mmCIF file of C-alpha atoms in Angstrom:
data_model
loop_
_atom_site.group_PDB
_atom_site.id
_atom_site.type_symbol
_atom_site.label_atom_id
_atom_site.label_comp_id
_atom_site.label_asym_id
_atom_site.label_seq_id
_atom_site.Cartn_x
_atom_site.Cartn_y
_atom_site.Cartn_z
ATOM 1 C CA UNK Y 1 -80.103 6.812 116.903
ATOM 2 C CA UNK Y 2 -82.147 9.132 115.172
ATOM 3 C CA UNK Y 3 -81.723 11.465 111.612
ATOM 4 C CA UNK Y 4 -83.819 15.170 111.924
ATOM 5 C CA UNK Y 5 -84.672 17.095 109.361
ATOM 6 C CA UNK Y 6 -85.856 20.470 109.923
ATOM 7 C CA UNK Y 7 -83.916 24.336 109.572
ATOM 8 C CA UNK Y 8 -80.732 24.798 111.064
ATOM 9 C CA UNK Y 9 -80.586 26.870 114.058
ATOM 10 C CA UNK Y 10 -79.900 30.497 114.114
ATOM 11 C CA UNK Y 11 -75.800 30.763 114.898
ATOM 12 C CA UNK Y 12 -75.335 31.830 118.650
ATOM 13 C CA UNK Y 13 -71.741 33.392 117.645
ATOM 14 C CA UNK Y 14 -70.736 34.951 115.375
ATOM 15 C CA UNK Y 15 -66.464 35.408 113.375
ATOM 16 C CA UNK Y 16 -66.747 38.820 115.388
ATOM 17 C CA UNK Y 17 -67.904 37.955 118.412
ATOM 18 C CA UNK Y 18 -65.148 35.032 119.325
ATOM 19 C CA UNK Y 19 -62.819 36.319 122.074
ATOM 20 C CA UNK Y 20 -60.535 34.530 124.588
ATOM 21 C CA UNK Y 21 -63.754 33.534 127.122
ATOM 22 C CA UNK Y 22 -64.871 31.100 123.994
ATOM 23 C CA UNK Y 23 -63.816 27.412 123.912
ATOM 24 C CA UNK Y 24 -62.410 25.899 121.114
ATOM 25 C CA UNK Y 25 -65.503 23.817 120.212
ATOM 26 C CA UNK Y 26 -67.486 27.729 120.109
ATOM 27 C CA UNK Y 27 -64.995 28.504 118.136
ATOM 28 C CA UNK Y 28 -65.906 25.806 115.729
ATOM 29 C CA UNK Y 29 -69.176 26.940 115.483
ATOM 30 C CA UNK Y 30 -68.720 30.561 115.176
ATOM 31 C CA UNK Y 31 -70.247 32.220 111.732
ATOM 32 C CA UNK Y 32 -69.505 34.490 109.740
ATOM 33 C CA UNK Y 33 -71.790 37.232 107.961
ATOM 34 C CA UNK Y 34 -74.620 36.201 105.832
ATOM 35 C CA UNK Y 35 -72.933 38.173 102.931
ATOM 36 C CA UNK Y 36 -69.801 36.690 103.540
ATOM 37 C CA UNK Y 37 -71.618 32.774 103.462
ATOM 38 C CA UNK Y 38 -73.551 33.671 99.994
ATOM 39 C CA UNK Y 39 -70.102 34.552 98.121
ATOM 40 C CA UNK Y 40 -68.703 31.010 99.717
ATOM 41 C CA UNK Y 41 -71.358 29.402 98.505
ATOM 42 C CA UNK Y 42 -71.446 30.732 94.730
ATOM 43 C CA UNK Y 43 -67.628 30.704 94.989
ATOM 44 C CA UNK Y 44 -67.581 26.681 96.102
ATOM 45 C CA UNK Y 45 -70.535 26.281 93.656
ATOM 46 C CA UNK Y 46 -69.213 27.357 90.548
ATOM 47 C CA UNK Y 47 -65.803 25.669 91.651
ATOM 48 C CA UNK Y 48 -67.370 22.058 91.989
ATOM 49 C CA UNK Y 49 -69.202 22.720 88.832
ATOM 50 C CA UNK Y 50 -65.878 22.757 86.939
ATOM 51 C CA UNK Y 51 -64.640 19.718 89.108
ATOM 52 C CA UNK Y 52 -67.814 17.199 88.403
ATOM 53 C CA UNK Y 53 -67.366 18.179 84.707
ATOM 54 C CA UNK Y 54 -63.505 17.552 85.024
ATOM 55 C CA UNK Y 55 -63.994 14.223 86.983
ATOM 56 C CA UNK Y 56 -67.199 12.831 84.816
ATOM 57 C CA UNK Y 57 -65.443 12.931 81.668
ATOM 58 C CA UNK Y 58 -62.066 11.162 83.142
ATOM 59 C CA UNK Y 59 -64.303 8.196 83.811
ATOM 60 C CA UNK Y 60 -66.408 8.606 81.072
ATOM 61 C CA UNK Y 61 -63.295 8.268 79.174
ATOM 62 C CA UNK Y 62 -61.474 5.591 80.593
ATOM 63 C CA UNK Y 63 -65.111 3.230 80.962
ATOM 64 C CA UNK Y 64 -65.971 3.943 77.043
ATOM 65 C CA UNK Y 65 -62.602 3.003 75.651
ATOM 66 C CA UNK Y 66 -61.677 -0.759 75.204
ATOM 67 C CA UNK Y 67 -58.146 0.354 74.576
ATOM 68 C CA UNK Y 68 -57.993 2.025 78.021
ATOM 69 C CA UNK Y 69 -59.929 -0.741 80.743
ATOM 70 C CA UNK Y 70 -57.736 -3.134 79.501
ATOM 71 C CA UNK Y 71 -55.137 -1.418 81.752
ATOM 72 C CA UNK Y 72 -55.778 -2.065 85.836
ATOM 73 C CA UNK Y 73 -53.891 1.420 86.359
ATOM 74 C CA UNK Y 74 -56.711 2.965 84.386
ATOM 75 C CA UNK Y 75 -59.042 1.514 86.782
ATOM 76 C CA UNK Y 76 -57.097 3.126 89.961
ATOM 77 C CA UNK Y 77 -57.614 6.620 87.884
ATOM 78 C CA UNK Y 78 -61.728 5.817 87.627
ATOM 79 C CA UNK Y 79 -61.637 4.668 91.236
ATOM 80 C CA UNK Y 80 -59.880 7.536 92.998
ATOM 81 C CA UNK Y 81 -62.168 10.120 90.741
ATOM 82 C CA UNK Y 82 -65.518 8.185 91.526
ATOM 83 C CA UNK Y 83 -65.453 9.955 94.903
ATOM 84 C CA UNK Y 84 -63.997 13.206 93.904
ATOM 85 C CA UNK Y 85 -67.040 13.425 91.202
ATOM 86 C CA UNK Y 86 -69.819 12.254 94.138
ATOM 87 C CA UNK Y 87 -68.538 15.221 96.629
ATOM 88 C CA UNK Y 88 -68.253 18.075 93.455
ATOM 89 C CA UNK Y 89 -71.575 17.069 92.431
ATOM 90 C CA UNK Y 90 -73.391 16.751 95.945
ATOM 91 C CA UNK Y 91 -71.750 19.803 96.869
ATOM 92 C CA UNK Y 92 -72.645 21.954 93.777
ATOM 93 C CA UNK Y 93 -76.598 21.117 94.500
ATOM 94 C CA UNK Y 94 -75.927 21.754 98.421
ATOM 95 C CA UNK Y 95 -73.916 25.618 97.544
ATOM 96 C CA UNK Y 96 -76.540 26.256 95.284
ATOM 97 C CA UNK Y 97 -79.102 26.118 97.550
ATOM 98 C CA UNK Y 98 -77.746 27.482 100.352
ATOM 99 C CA UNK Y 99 -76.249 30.811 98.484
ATOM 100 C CA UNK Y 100 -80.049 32.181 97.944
ATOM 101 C CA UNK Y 101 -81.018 32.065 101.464
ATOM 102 C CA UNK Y 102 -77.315 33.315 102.968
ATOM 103 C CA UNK Y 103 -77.289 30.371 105.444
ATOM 104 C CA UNK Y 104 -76.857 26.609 105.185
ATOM 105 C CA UNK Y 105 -79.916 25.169 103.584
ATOM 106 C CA UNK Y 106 -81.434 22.129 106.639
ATOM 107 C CA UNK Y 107 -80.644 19.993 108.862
ATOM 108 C CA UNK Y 108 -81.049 17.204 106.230
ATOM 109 C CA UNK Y 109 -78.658 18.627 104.067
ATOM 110 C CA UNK Y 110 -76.385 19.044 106.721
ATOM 111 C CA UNK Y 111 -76.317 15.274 107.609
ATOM 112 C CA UNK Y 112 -76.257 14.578 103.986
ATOM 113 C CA UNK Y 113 -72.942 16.706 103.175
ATOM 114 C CA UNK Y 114 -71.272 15.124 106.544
ATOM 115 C CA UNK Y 115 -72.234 11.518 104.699
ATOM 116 C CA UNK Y 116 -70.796 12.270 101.133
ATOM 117 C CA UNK Y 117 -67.526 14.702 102.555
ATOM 118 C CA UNK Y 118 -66.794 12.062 105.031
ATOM 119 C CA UNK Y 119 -67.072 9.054 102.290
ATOM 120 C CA UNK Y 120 -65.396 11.119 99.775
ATOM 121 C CA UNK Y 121 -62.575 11.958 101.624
ATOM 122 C CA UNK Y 122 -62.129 8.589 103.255
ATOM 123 C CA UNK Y 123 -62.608 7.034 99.995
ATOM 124 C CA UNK Y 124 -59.859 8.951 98.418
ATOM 125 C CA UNK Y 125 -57.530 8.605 101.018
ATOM 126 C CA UNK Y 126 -57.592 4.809 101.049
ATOM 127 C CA UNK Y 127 -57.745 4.312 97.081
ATOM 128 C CA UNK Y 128 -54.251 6.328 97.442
ATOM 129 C CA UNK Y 129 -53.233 3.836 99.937
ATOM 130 C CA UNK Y 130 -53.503 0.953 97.276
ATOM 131 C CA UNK Y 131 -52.417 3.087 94.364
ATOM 132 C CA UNK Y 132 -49.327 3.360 96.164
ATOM 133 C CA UNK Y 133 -48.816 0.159 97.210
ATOM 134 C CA UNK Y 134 -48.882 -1.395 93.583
ATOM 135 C CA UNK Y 135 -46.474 1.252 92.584
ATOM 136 C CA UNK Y 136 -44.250 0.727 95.157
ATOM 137 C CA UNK Y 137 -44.402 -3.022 94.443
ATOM 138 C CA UNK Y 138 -44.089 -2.522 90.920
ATOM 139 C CA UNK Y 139 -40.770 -0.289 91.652
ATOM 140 C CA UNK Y 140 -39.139 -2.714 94.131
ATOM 141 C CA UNK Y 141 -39.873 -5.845 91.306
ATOM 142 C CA UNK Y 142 -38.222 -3.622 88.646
ATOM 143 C CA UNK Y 143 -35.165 -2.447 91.266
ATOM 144 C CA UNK Y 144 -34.512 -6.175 91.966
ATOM 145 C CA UNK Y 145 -34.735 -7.316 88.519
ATOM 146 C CA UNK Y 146 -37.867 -9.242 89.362
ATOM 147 C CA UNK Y 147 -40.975 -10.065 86.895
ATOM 148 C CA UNK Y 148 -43.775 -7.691 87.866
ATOM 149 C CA UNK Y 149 -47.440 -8.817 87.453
ATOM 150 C CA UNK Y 150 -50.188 -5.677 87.113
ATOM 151 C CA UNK Y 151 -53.291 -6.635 89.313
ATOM 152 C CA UNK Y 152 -56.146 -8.169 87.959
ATOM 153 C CA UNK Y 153 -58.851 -6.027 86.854
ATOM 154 C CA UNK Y 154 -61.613 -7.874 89.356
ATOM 155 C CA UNK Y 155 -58.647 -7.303 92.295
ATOM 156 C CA UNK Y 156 -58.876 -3.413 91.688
ATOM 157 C CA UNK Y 157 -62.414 -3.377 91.469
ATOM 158 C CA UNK Y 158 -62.630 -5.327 95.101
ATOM 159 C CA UNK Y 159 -60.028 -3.046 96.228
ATOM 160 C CA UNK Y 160 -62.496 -0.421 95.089
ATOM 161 C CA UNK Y 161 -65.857 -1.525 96.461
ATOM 162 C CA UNK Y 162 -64.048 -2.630 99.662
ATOM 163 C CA UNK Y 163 -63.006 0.930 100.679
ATOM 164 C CA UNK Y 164 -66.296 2.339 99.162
ATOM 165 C CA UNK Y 165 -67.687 0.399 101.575
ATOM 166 C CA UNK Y 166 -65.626 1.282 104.231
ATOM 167 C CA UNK Y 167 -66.004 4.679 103.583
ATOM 168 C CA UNK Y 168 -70.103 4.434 103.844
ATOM 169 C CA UNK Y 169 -69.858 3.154 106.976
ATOM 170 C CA UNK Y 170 -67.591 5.882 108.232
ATOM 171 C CA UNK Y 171 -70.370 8.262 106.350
ATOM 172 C CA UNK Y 172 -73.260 6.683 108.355
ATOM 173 C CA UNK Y 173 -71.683 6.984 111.759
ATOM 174 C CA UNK Y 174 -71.289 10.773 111.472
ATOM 175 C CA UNK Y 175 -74.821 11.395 110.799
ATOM 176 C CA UNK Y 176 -76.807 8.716 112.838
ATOM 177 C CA UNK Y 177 -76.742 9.701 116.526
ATOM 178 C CA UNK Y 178 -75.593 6.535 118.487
ATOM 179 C CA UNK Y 179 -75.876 7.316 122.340
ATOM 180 C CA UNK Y 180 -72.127 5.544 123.536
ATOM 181 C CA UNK Y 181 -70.292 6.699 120.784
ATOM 182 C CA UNK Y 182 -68.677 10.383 120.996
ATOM 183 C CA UNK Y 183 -69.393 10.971 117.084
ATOM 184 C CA UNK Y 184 -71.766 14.337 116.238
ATOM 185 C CA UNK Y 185 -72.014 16.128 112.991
ATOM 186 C CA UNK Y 186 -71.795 19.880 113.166
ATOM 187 C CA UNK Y 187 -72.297 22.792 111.200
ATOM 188 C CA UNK Y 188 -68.320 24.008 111.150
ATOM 189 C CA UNK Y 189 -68.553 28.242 110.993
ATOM 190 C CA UNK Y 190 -71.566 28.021 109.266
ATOM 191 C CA UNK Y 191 -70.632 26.806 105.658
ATOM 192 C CA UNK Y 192 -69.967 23.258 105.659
ATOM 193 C CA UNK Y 193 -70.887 20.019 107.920
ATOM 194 C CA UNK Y 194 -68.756 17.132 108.783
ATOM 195 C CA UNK Y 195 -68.093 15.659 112.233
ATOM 196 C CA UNK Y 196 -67.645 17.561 114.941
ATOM 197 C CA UNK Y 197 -65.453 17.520 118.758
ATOM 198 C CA UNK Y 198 -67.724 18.832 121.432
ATOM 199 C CA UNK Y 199 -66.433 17.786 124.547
ATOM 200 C CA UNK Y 200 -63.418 15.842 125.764
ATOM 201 C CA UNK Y 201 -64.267 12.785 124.606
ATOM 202 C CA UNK Y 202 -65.343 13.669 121.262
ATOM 203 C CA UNK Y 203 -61.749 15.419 120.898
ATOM 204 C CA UNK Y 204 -59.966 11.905 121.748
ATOM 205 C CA UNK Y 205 -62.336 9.957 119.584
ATOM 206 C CA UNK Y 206 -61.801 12.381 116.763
ATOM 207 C CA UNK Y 207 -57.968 12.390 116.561
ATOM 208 C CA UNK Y 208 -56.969 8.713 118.342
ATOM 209 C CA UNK Y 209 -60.011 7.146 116.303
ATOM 210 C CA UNK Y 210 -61.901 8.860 113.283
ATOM 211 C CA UNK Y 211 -58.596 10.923 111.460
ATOM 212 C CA UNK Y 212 -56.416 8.010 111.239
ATOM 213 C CA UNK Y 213 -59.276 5.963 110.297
ATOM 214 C CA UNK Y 214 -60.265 7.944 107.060
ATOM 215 C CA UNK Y 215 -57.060 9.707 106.536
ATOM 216 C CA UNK Y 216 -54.332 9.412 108.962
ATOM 217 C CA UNK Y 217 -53.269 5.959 108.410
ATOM 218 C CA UNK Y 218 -52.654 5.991 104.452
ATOM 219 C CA UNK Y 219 -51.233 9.321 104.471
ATOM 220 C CA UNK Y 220 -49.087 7.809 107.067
ATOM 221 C CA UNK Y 221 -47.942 5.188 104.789
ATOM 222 C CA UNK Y 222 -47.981 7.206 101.670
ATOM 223 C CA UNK Y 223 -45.389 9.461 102.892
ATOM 224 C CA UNK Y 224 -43.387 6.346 103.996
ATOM 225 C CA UNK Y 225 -43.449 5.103 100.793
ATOM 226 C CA UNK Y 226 -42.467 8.234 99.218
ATOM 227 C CA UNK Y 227 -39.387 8.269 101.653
ATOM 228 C CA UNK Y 228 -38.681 4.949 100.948
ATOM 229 C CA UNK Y 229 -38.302 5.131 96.851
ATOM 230 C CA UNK Y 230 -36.065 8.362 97.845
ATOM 231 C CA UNK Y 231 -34.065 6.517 99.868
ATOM 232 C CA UNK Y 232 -33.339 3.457 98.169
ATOM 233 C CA UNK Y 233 -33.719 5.830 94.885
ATOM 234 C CA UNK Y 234 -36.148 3.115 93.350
ATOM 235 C CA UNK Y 235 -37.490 4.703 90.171
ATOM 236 C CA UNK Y 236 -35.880 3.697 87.007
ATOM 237 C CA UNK Y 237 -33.772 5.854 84.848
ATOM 238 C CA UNK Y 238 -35.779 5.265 82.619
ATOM 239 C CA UNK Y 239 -39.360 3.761 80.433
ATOM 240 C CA UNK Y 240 -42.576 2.689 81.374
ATOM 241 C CA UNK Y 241 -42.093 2.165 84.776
ATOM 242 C CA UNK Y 242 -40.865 5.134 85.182
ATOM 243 C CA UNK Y 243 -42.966 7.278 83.573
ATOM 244 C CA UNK Y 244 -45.761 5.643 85.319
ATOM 245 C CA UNK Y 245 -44.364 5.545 88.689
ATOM 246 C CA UNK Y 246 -44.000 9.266 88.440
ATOM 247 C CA UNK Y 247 -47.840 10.076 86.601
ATOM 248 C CA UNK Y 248 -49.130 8.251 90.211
ATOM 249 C CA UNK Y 249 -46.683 10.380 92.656
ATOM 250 C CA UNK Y 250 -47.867 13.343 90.742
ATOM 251 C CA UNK Y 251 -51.544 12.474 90.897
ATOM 252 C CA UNK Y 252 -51.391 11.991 94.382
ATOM 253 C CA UNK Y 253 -49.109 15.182 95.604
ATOM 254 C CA UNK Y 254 -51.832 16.878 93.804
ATOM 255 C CA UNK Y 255 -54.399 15.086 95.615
ATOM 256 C CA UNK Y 256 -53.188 16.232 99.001
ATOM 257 C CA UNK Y 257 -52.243 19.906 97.801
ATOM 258 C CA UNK Y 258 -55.677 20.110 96.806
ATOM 259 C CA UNK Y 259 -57.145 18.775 100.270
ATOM 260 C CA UNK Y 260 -55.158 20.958 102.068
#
């Protein structure tokens, strides 16, 4: 396996140029104008400006106040941002030097935005996963009249550090070159990188094995749990629970709007 770092390639197609002769992996890699590519990158820039800023003082916030750590869900809300700030912030420093020259900056960069969009996206995804599960928990105890106990501050923080993990690995996989297994990084139409199909097996490896890895499985189950606490109509009429159960299905229908 091996990591270069050198200038990307000049595109071989360009938005204009796709017709129905292309594949569908061409088609991944077609770009668009070098005009067009400057205003996504200023436009994506500025954007994750405002988002790091956002993000950094949520955690700043919740880490600096006693009052606040003592509550595990508080820890969920530093946990799922922690990933959200790393992408805004890489990707602010990799827009802003790719807007200048009209093109995506290296090859290094490239690998480097496929590690942190891959482990940022992962990261989130899975965080939901246990965000939901204590809230659905929490919502069956209260429906069954049963004595709920909040996890432990160290249990969130393995939680944490165990999909962190996780997500790394899924990171490092897209970037370093490893000969049997069908896992590239690409430049996708010229403004961002993040693994690519390329042939046949690539495809199948990419939807049967890396999407429900990072993201299929938890949405999977996050939209099963939604439909569950519809069905069995699970949130209180009313206090805490409630109103928490509801901040968390908010946070994360907002979390997927904003992905997609």
């Amino acid at each position: 396996m091996s990591l270069t770092y050198q200038k990307l390639p000049d595109p071989v197609l360009r938005t204009w140029e796709v017709n129905e002769t292309n594949t569908r992996y061409e088609y991944y890699q077609a770009q668009p104008s070098d005009n067009a590519l400057r205003i996504q990158f200023i436009v994506l820039a500025s954007t994750n400006a405002l988002v790091a800023v956002a993000t950094s003082i949520l955690i700043y916030s919740v880490v600096k106040s006693a009052h606040l750590r003592v509550n595990p869900f508080n820890w969920y809300l530093v946990f799922i941002t922690v990933p959200d700030f790393v992408m805004s912030f890489c990707c602010l420093f990799t827009c802003a030097l790719s807007a200048p020259i009209e093109e995506f900056y290296s090859e290094w960069m490239c690998s480097f935005q496929s590690m942190f969009l891959t482990f940022g996206l992962c990261a989130n995804c899975w965080m939901n996963f246990f965000i939901v599960f204590e809230v659905h928990k929490l919502l069956r105890h209260s429906n069954y009249r049963r004595r709920y106990t909040p996890p432990k501050r160290t249990t969130v923080m393995k939680q944490a550090f165990g999909v962190y993990l996780y997500a790394i690995v899924w990171g490092l996989l897209g970037i370093f070159r490893i000969d049997w297994l069908p896992l590239s990084t690409s430049l996708w139409y010229g403004f961002y990188c993040f693994p690519q199909e390329y042939d046949l097996a690539s495809t199948l490896f990419f939807w049967l094995v890396l999407v429900p890895a990072i993201m299929g499985i938890p949405i999977f189950y996050v939209t099963y749990v939604c439909f569950d606490i519809w069905k069995r109509n699970l949130l209180p009429p009313q206090g805490r629970r409630r109103n928490l159960a509801i901040f968390f299905v908010r946070l994360i229908c907002v979390y997927f709007i904003m992905w997609a």
